[in-house]
mmCIF file of C-alpha atoms in Angstrom:
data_model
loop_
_atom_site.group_PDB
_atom_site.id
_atom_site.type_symbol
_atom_site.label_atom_id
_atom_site.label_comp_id
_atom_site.label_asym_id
_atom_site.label_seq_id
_atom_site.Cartn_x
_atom_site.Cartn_y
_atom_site.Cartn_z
ATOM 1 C CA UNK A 1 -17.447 9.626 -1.406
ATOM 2 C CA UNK A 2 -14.675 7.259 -3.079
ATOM 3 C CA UNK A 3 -11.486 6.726 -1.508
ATOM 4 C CA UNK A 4 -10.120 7.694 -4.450
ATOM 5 C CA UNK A 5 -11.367 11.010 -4.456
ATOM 6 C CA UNK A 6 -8.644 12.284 -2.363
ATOM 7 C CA UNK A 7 -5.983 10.907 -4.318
ATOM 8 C CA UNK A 8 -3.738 13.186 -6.715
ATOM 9 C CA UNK A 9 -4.039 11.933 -10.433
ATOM 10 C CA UNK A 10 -0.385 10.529 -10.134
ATOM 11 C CA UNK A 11 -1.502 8.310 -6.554
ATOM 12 C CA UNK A 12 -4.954 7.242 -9.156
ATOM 13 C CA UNK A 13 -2.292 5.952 -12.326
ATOM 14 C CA UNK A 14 -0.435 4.325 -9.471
ATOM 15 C CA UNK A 15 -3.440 2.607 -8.001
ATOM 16 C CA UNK A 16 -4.321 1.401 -11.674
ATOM 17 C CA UNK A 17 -0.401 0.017 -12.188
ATOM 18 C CA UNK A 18 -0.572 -1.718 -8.355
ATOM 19 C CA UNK A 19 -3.609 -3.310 -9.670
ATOM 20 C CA UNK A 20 -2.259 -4.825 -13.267
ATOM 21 C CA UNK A 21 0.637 -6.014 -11.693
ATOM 22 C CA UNK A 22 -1.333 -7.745 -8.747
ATOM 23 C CA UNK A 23 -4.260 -9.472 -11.004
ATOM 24 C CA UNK A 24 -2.275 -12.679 -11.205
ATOM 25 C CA UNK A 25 -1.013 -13.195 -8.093
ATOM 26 C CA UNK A 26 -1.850 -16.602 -5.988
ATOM 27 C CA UNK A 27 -3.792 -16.766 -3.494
ATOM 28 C CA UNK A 28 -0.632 -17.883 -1.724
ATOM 29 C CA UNK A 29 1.355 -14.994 -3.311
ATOM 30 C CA UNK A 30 -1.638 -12.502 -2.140
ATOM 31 C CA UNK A 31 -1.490 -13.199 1.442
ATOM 32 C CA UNK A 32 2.209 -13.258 1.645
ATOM 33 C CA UNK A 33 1.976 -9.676 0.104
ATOM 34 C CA UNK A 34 -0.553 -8.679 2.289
ATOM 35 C CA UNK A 35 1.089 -9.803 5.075
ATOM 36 C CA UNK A 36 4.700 -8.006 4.011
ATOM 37 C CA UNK A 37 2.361 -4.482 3.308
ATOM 38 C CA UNK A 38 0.796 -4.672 6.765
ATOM 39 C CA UNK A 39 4.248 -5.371 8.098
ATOM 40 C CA UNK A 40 5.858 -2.137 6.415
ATOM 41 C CA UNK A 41 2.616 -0.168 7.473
ATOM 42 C CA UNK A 42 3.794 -1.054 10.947
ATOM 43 C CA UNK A 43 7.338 -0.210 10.214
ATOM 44 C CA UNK A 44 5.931 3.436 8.643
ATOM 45 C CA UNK A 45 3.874 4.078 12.085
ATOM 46 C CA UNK A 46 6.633 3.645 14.069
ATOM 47 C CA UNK A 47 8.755 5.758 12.306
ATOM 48 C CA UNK A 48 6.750 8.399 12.161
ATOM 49 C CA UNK A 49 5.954 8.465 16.309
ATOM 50 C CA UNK A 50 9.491 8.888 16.670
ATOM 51 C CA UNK A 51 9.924 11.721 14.132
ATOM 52 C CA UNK A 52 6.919 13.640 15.839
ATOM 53 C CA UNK A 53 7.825 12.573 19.244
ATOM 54 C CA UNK A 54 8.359 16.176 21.012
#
């Protein structure tokens, strides 16, 4: 099964825009995006413990 499969038609055209706008990015520019996604992924976690925390 895809990962896309479980993505609402909306979350699919968004995937397709991410991926225009990210064809021409450096390989510098890539990793420095990566890194600032997997940095606000953290961020999101976090948040969301405390907001379920009992």
């Amino acid at each position: 099964m895809s990962p896309e499969t479980n993505l609402t038609l909306e979350q699919r055209l968004q995937v397709q825009i991410f991926e225009t706008r990210t064809q021409d990015l450096s390989l510098e520019q890539a990793q420095e995006f990566l890194l600032e996604m997997f940095r606000q992924m953290l961020v999101k976690d976090n948040l969301f413990d405390k907001l379920t925390e009992g």
